[in-house]
Short mmCIF file of C-alpha atoms in Angstrom, two decimals:
data_model
loop_
_atom_site.label_atom_id
_atom_site.label_comp_id
_atom_site.label_asym_id
_atom_site.label_seq_id
_atom_site.Cartn_x
_atom_site.Cartn_y
_atom_site.Cartn_z
CA UNK A 1 0.11 -0.10 0.20
CA UNK A 2 1.47 3.17 -1.23
CA UNK A 3 -0.24 6.70 -0.15
CA UNK A 4 -0.86 9.09 -2.83
CA UNK A 5 -2.83 12.48 -2.73
CA UNK A 6 -5.16 10.89 -5.31
CA UNK A 7 -6.04 8.04 -2.87
CA UNK A 8 -6.60 10.35 -0.15
CA UNK A 9 -8.80 12.91 -2.23
CA UNK A 10 -10.92 9.44 -3.03
CA UNK A 11 -11.33 9.08 0.31
CA UNK A 12 -12.71 12.70 0.67
CA UNK A 13 -15.44 11.85 -1.59
CA UNK A 14 -16.56 8.86 0.50
CA UNK A 15 -16.37 10.81 3.70
CA UNK A 16 -18.65 13.80 2.10
CA UNK A 17 -21.64 11.25 2.48
CA UNK A 18 -21.46 12.03 6.08
CA UNK A 19 -24.65 13.67 7.73
CA UNK A 20 -24.87 17.44 8.70
CA UNK A 21 -27.29 19.76 10.27
CA UNK A 22 -29.70 20.95 7.44
CA UNK A 23 -27.49 19.13 5.03
CA UNK A 24 -25.03 22.10 5.00
CA UNK A 25 -21.89 19.99 4.55
CA UNK A 26 -19.85 22.50 6.56
CA UNK A 27 -16.47 20.43 6.01
CA UNK A 28 -13.57 21.69 4.33
CA UNK A 29 -10.92 19.27 3.98
CA UNK A 30 -7.36 19.74 2.78
CA UNK A 31 -4.19 17.49 2.52
CA UNK A 32 -1.33 19.24 4.46
CA UNK A 33 1.24 16.60 3.58
CA UNK A 34 1.50 13.22 2.20
CA UNK A 35 4.44 10.60 1.76
CA UNK A 36 4.05 6.85 0.87
CA UNK A 37 3.48 5.77 4.39
CA UNK A 38 1.64 9.14 6.17
CA UNK A 39 -0.90 11.50 5.11
CA UNK A 40 -1.98 14.53 7.14
CA UNK A 41 -5.41 15.85 6.75
CA UNK A 42 -6.77 19.06 8.12
CA UNK A 43 -10.55 19.58 8.22
CA UNK A 44 -12.10 23.00 8.88
CA UNK A 45 -15.65 24.47 8.74
CA UNK A 46 -16.74 26.77 6.04
CA UNK A 47 -18.03 29.93 7.65
CA UNK A 48 -20.94 30.31 5.15
CA UNK A 49 -22.11 26.79 5.93
CA UNK A 50 -22.48 27.07 9.79
CA UNK A 51 -25.82 28.09 11.72
CA UNK A 52 -25.35 30.74 13.98
CA UNK A 53 -28.85 31.25 15.12
CA UNK A 54 -30.10 27.52 14.87
CA UNK A 55 -26.73 26.42 16.52
CA UNK A 56 -25.22 29.15 18.68
CA UNK A 57 -23.10 26.56 20.62
CA UNK A 58 -21.73 24.94 17.50
CA UNK A 59 -22.78 21.57 18.69
CA UNK A 60 -24.23 20.32 15.53
CA UNK A 61 -21.19 21.71 13.66
CA UNK A 62 -18.82 19.62 15.85
CA UNK A 63 -21.29 16.61 15.52
CA UNK A 64 -21.34 16.84 11.61
CA UNK A 65 -17.36 17.17 11.82
CA UNK A 66 -17.24 14.10 13.86
CA UNK A 67 -19.53 12.39 11.61
CA UNK A 68 -17.08 13.48 8.54
CA UNK A 69 -13.87 12.16 10.55
CA UNK A 70 -15.43 8.91 11.22
CA UNK A 71 -16.64 8.45 7.73
CA UNK A 72 -13.03 9.25 6.76
CA UNK A 73 -11.91 6.63 9.29
CA UNK A 74 -13.93 3.84 7.82
CA UNK A 75 -13.37 4.68 4.25
CA UNK A 76 -9.46 4.55 5.08
CA UNK A 77 -9.55 1.32 6.88
CA UNK A 78 -11.38 -0.45 3.74
CA UNK A 79 -8.42 0.38 1.94
CA UNK A 80 -5.94 -0.59 4.46
CA UNK A 81 -4.97 2.48 6.17
CA UNK A 82 -5.35 3.37 9.78
CA UNK A 83 -6.23 6.57 11.60
CA UNK A 84 -3.30 7.05 13.75
CA UNK A 85 -4.45 10.29 15.65
CA UNK A 86 -7.17 12.91 15.53
CA UNK A 87 -6.52 16.46 17.24
CA UNK A 88 -9.35 19.13 17.31
CA UNK A 89 -8.26 22.81 18.56
CA UNK A 90 -10.35 25.80 18.45
CA UNK A 91 -14.34 25.45 18.17
CA UNK A 92 -17.16 26.81 15.97
CA UNK A 93 -16.40 28.32 12.84
CA UNK A 94 -12.41 28.24 13.73
CA UNK A 95 -12.48 24.70 14.91
CA UNK A 96 -9.19 23.00 13.42
CA UNK A 97 -9.08 19.22 12.80
CA UNK A 98 -6.08 17.12 12.23
CA UNK A 99 -6.26 13.42 11.25
CA UNK A 100 -3.22 11.22 10.61
CA UNK A 101 -3.49 8.59 8.33
CA UNK A 102 -0.86 5.75 7.90
CA UNK A 103 -0.12 2.67 6.01
CA UNK A 104 0.67 -0.70 7.96
CA UNK A 105 4.49 -0.02 7.79
CA UNK A 106 4.04 3.17 9.53
CA UNK A 107 4.56 2.93 13.22
CA UNK A 108 2.93 5.77 15.36
CA UNK A 109 3.73 6.87 19.09
CA UNK A 110 1.18 4.63 21.10
CA UNK A 111 0.54 7.61 23.45
CA UNK A 112 -1.03 9.59 20.06
CA UNK A 113 -2.99 6.66 18.65
CA UNK A 114 -6.69 7.40 18.21
CA UNK A 115 -8.60 4.93 20.64
CA UNK A 116 -11.76 5.31 18.38
CA UNK A 117 -10.06 3.85 15.36
CA UNK A 118 -9.36 0.69 17.02
CA UNK A 119 -12.77 -1.18 16.74
CA UNK A 120 -12.15 -4.25 18.41
CA UNK A 121 -15.36 -6.47 18.77
CA UNK A 122 -17.73 -3.65 20.10
CA UNK A 123 -18.80 -1.98 16.80
CA UNK A 124 -19.63 -4.04 13.60
CA UNK A 125 -16.94 -3.54 10.77
CA UNK A 126 -18.40 -0.92 8.68
CA UNK A 127 -17.40 -0.16 4.97
CA UNK A 128 -18.06 2.34 2.19
CA UNK A 129 -21.29 0.56 1.19
CA UNK A 130 -22.64 1.35 4.72
CA UNK A 131 -21.89 4.83 4.50
CA UNK A 132 -23.49 5.00 0.86
CA UNK A 133 -26.48 3.06 2.02
CA UNK A 134 -27.26 5.42 5.30
CA UNK A 135 -29.96 7.85 4.66
CA UNK A 136 -32.32 9.95 6.78
CA UNK A 137 -35.94 9.18 6.23
CA UNK A 138 -38.31 11.86 6.91
CA UNK A 139 -41.02 9.92 5.49
CA UNK A 140 -43.32 7.61 8.03
CA UNK A 141 -41.30 5.13 10.02
CA UNK A 142 -42.70 2.09 11.81
CA UNK A 143 -41.53 -0.03 14.67
CA UNK A 144 -39.55 -3.22 14.11
CA UNK A 145 -38.98 -4.18 17.75
CA UNK A 146 -36.78 -7.33 17.30
CA UNK A 147 -34.36 -5.66 14.88
CA UNK A 148 -34.21 -2.35 16.99
CA UNK A 149 -33.53 -4.36 20.42
CA UNK A 150 -30.58 -6.11 18.80
CA UNK A 151 -29.21 -3.08 17.27
CA UNK A 152 -29.64 -1.16 20.53
CA UNK A 153 -27.93 -3.93 22.48
CA UNK A 154 -24.92 -3.58 20.13
CA UNK A 155 -24.65 0.21 20.86
CA UNK A 156 -25.17 0.23 24.15
CA UNK A 157 -22.44 -2.33 24.47
CA UNK A 158 -20.08 -0.40 22.39
CA UNK A 159 -20.90 2.88 24.28
CA UNK A 160 -20.60 1.18 27.71
CA UNK A 161 -16.89 2.46 28.37
CA UNK A 162 -17.94 6.22 27.07
CA UNK A 163 -20.20 8.96 29.02
CA UNK A 164 -22.44 9.04 26.16
CA UNK A 165 -26.25 7.74 26.88
CA UNK A 166 -28.92 6.34 24.53
CA UNK A 167 -32.40 6.90 26.19
CA UNK A 168 -35.71 5.83 24.20
CA UNK A 169 -38.40 8.47 25.25
CA UNK A 170 -41.96 7.28 25.28
CA UNK A 171 -44.32 8.46 22.40
CA UNK A 172 -46.56 10.59 24.43
CA UNK A 173 -43.82 12.92 26.04
CA UNK A 174 -41.82 12.98 22.71
CA UNK A 175 -44.76 14.19 20.75
CA UNK A 176 -45.54 16.92 23.40
CA UNK A 177 -41.92 18.09 23.31
CA UNK A 178 -41.74 18.08 19.55
CA UNK A 179 -44.82 20.24 19.10
CA UNK A 180 -43.34 22.86 21.55
CA UNK A 181 -39.93 22.68 19.96
CA UNK A 182 -41.34 23.35 16.53
CA UNK A 183 -43.38 26.12 17.91
CA UNK A 184 -40.29 27.59 19.31
CA UNK A 185 -38.43 27.25 15.97
CA UNK A 186 -41.07 29.07 13.90
CA UNK A 187 -41.68 31.66 16.63
CA UNK A 188 -37.74 32.61 16.71
CA UNK A 189 -37.62 34.85 13.71
CA UNK A 190 -33.58 34.32 12.85
CA UNK A 191 -33.85 30.67 13.45
CA UNK A 192 -36.76 30.50 11.08
CA UNK A 193 -35.14 32.75 8.44
CA UNK A 194 -31.99 30.69 8.72
CA UNK A 195 -33.89 27.24 8.32
CA UNK A 196 -35.59 28.78 5.27
CA UNK A 197 -32.28 29.71 3.51
CA UNK A 198 -31.50 25.96 3.51
CA UNK A 199 -34.74 24.71 2.20
CA UNK A 200 -34.76 23.90 -1.83
CA UNK A 201 -38.30 23.64 -3.39
CA UNK A 202 -37.56 24.34 -7.04
CA UNK A 203 -35.58 21.30 -8.96
CA UNK A 204 -34.45 23.79 -11.43
CA UNK A 205 -32.44 25.86 -8.97
CA UNK A 206 -28.76 24.40 -9.12
CA UNK A 207 -28.72 24.68 -5.43
CA UNK A 208 -31.41 21.85 -5.30
CA UNK A 209 -28.84 19.15 -6.51
CA UNK A 210 -26.00 20.39 -4.15
CA UNK A 211 -27.12 20.79 -0.52
CA UNK A 212 -30.05 21.78 1.87
CA UNK A 213 -32.94 20.20 2.45
CA UNK A 214 -35.00 19.50 -0.96
CA UNK A 215 -38.66 19.11 -1.31
CA UNK A 216 -38.49 15.62 -2.16
CA UNK A 217 -36.48 14.65 0.89
CA UNK A 218 -38.84 16.72 3.03
CA UNK A 219 -41.72 14.65 1.22
CA UNK A 220 -43.33 17.87 0.30
CA UNK A 221 -46.26 17.20 -2.35
CA UNK A 222 -45.54 18.47 -6.02
CA UNK A 223 -48.36 20.91 -5.43
CA UNK A 224 -46.98 22.26 -2.25
CA UNK A 225 -43.60 22.45 -3.67
CA UNK A 226 -44.84 24.60 -6.52
CA UNK A 227 -46.45 26.96 -4.05
CA UNK A 228 -43.51 27.11 -2.09
CA UNK A 229 -41.35 28.02 -5.10
CA UNK A 230 -43.68 30.97 -6.04
CA UNK A 231 -43.66 32.14 -2.06
CA UNK A 232 -39.85 31.57 -1.94
CA UNK A 233 -38.71 35.00 -3.12
CA UNK A 234 -36.61 37.58 -1.16
CA UNK A 235 -39.19 40.11 -0.52
CA UNK A 236 -42.12 37.36 0.35
CA UNK A 237 -39.74 35.33 2.30
CA UNK A 238 -38.85 38.19 4.66
CA UNK A 239 -42.76 39.09 4.94
CA UNK A 240 -43.72 35.29 5.56
CA UNK A 241 -40.85 35.00 8.30
CA UNK A 242 -41.95 38.18 10.07
CA UNK A 243 -45.57 37.39 9.89
CA UNK A 244 -45.15 33.79 11.27
CA UNK A 245 -42.81 34.64 14.15
CA UNK A 246 -44.95 37.64 15.05
CA UNK A 247 -48.15 35.19 15.08
CA UNK A 248 -46.70 32.42 16.83
CA UNK A 249 -44.45 34.27 19.39
CA UNK A 250 -47.18 35.03 21.95
CA UNK A 251 -47.75 31.34 22.12
CA UNK A 252 -44.20 30.42 22.33
CA UNK A 253 -44.02 32.88 25.47
CA UNK A 254 -47.16 31.53 27.02
CA UNK A 255 -46.08 28.03 26.75
CA UNK A 256 -42.79 28.89 28.35
CA UNK A 257 -44.50 30.84 30.94
CA UNK A 258 -47.18 28.13 31.95
CA UNK A 259 -44.04 25.66 32.13
CA UNK A 260 -42.05 27.71 34.52
CA UNK A 261 -45.36 27.96 36.48
CA UNK A 262 -46.02 24.12 36.42
CA UNK A 263 -42.35 23.41 37.21
CA UNK A 264 -43.10 24.47 40.85
CA UNK A 265 -45.45 21.76 41.28
CA UNK A 266 -44.42 18.72 39.30
CA UNK A 267 -43.51 16.16 42.21
CA UNK A 268 -44.65 12.92 41.60
CA UNK A 269 -45.23 13.55 37.81
CA UNK A 270 -41.56 14.35 37.29
CA UNK A 271 -40.41 11.32 39.20
CA UNK A 272 -42.72 8.85 37.30
CA UNK A 273 -41.70 10.20 33.76
CA UNK A 274 -37.89 10.22 35.02
CA UNK A 275 -38.37 6.64 35.80
CA UNK A 276 -39.89 5.81 32.50
CA UNK A 277 -37.43 7.80 30.56
CA UNK A 278 -34.43 6.17 31.99
CA UNK A 279 -35.89 2.80 31.70
CA UNK A 280 -35.86 3.57 28.04
CA UNK A 281 -33.79 0.93 26.27
CA UNK A 282 -33.45 -1.00 29.05
CA UNK A 283 -36.96 -2.58 29.30
CA UNK A 284 -37.06 -6.29 29.10
CA UNK A 285 -39.48 -8.44 27.13
CA UNK A 286 -40.69 -9.93 30.47
CA UNK A 287 -42.19 -6.47 31.76
CA UNK A 288 -46.01 -6.63 31.58
CA UNK A 289 -47.02 -3.95 28.80
CA UNK A 290 -49.07 -1.10 30.09
CA UNK A 291 -51.43 0.89 27.75
CA UNK A 292 -49.05 3.37 27.02
CA UNK A 293 -46.51 0.68 25.89
CA UNK A 294 -48.93 -0.60 23.60
CA UNK A 295 -49.72 3.05 22.24
CA UNK A 296 -45.82 3.38 21.51
CA UNK A 297 -45.87 0.27 19.38
CA UNK A 298 -47.56 2.17 16.80
CA UNK A 299 -44.93 4.46 16.20
CA UNK A 300 -41.16 4.57 15.68
CA UNK A 301 -38.56 4.75 18.36
CA UNK A 302 -37.85 8.18 19.78
CA UNK A 303 -34.34 8.33 20.73
CA UNK A 304 -32.23 10.86 22.49
CA UNK A 305 -28.27 10.95 23.03
CA UNK A 306 -27.01 12.36 26.20
CA UNK A 307 -23.98 13.67 27.70
CA UNK A 308 -22.66 14.76 30.84
CA UNK A 309 -23.74 18.23 31.92
CA UNK A 310 -20.57 18.93 33.73
CA UNK A 311 -18.04 19.45 33.11
CA UNK A 312 -18.60 21.44 29.90
CA UNK A 313 -17.68 19.16 26.90
CA UNK A 314 -15.02 20.70 24.58
CA UNK A 315 -15.32 20.60 21.08
CA UNK A 316 -12.74 17.63 20.86
CA UNK A 317 -15.36 15.87 23.08
CA UNK A 318 -18.26 17.00 20.71
CA UNK A 319 -16.04 15.79 17.86
CA UNK A 320 -16.06 12.47 19.35
CA UNK A 321 -19.59 12.17 20.12
CA UNK A 322 -20.33 12.80 16.31
CA UNK A 323 -17.97 9.93 15.61
CA UNK A 324 -20.32 7.68 17.90
CA UNK A 325 -23.21 9.00 16.48
CA UNK A 326 -22.33 8.12 12.76
CA UNK A 327 -21.41 4.52 13.98
CA UNK A 328 -24.98 4.46 16.01
CA UNK A 329 -26.89 5.25 12.87
CA UNK A 330 -24.98 2.88 10.73
CA UNK A 331 -25.64 0.20 13.30
CA UNK A 332 -29.31 0.98 13.07
CA UNK A 333 -29.17 1.00 9.03
CA UNK A 334 -27.27 -2.48 9.22
CA UNK A 335 -30.33 -3.95 10.96
CA UNK A 336 -32.91 -2.25 8.24
CA UNK A 337 -33.82 0.83 10.38
CA UNK A 338 -33.22 4.52 9.24
CA UNK A 339 -33.31 7.75 11.29
CA UNK A 340 -35.53 11.11 11.07
CA UNK A 341 -33.49 13.91 12.77
CA UNK A 342 -35.29 16.20 15.24
CA UNK A 343 -32.57 18.58 16.36
CA UNK A 344 -35.38 20.90 17.51
CA UNK A 345 -36.24 19.07 20.44
CA UNK A 346 -32.78 19.75 21.97
CA UNK A 347 -32.39 23.04 20.65
CA UNK A 348 -35.55 24.62 22.23
CA UNK A 349 -34.17 26.18 25.54
CA UNK A 350 -37.54 25.03 27.38
CA UNK A 351 -37.88 21.69 26.08
CA UNK A 352 -34.06 21.14 26.58
CA UNK A 353 -34.13 22.04 30.04
CA UNK A 354 -37.35 19.69 30.70
CA UNK A 355 -35.75 16.63 28.92
CA UNK A 356 -32.30 17.23 30.74
CA UNK A 357 -34.38 16.64 33.83
CA UNK A 358 -35.17 13.27 33.01
CA UNK A 359 -31.90 12.40 31.55
CA UNK A 360 -28.40 11.55 33.17
CA UNK A 361 -27.05 14.64 31.34
CA UNK A 362 -27.74 16.87 28.55
CA UNK A 363 -29.25 16.07 25.20
CA UNK A 364 -26.92 16.56 22.17
CA UNK A 365 -29.01 14.90 19.61
CA UNK A 366 -32.60 13.48 19.36
CA UNK A 367 -33.82 11.52 16.45
CA UNK A 368 -36.78 8.90 15.67
CA UNK A 369 -35.73 5.51 14.27
CA UNK A 370 -37.83 2.84 12.67
CA UNK A 371 -38.38 0.76 9.14
CA UNK A 372 -39.05 3.07 6.15
CA UNK A 373 -42.25 2.30 4.38
CA UNK A 374 -41.47 3.87 1.03
CA UNK A 375 -38.38 4.44 -1.10
CA UNK A 376 -36.06 7.28 0.36
CA UNK A 377 -34.92 10.16 -1.88
CA UNK A 378 -31.19 10.68 -1.87
CA UNK A 379 -30.26 13.99 -0.38
CA UNK A 380 -27.72 16.15 -2.62
CA UNK A 381 -24.17 16.36 -2.13
CA UNK A 382 -21.74 19.12 -3.05
CA UNK A 383 -19.16 18.29 -5.81
CA UNK A 384 -15.92 17.23 -4.36
CA UNK A 385 -12.62 18.21 -5.84
#
């Protein structure tokens, strides 16, 4: 095996299949050095592809870059390269990630080896086929208890030595939180305007085939997409954003006030829901099904990835969580399950605080998982050089 720039660039093409918030694809990779046995790769963030309003803490940016790094690692391993080290400096738009790839002949300093690159037997051995097969499905998902239980057991085992926890949220609580989180997103004018900037309605628009959330991937009917194309004009967009935000703002404020008042007398209800949430993935088949459990069987699995609330995670920690998140999604996909991402659940301040109350830490990713019921549209990708 001889390392060449052409080989590393081909790995960049595979890594570009990684998921990212709003499909912004914020990574900017470059080869800083390349010898026949070792290649140094730098990946940073494109400032034009970050979400300053929807992702002010840069959590989703770091997760996206972590997914990219993990995709690169998987692609490299398939051609006989190993990831010797991953270092992260800075955070947010100025984050600087360095990845060292090496052939089998290269010997790295053991102290610098990247522990996440040595799979052992905990995670399945993924390849480029897995990376290309994984998709986000925003259509209807159905539960698949046996497959989900098997995939969840693998993920829990793989994450046992980490501080990352995976919790299943009951459908009733999830739907309530999702409605309130969506209300917050629409009522927050900068967040709503930023989201609209990444929506793609017109297939004739070159951007439709490059990035963002397309009407096809969002499962918007053709008539609705045509109407959106007409309304998606600069002067109309500003008016729509303002009208929607102003109209929903009182409801969002009222909800926040009511929740703050209710927090003073939650007592037993909080304790009960906390136990239900923490049980999550640890429910056994021997447990007697309740009416709530029977209700949940009609819906996909709702999952939250949580991390310790203290100490504050560094950018390197969050990049590491992104690497775990991709492997988790690949494991689900290997078992015939796809995910539908709901970052708004952990982005709404009030919902985030409530959700954190019932977790062992704070939420860092939220999504539903289940079996796809219809063909899944392929998300667009930026061309790679």
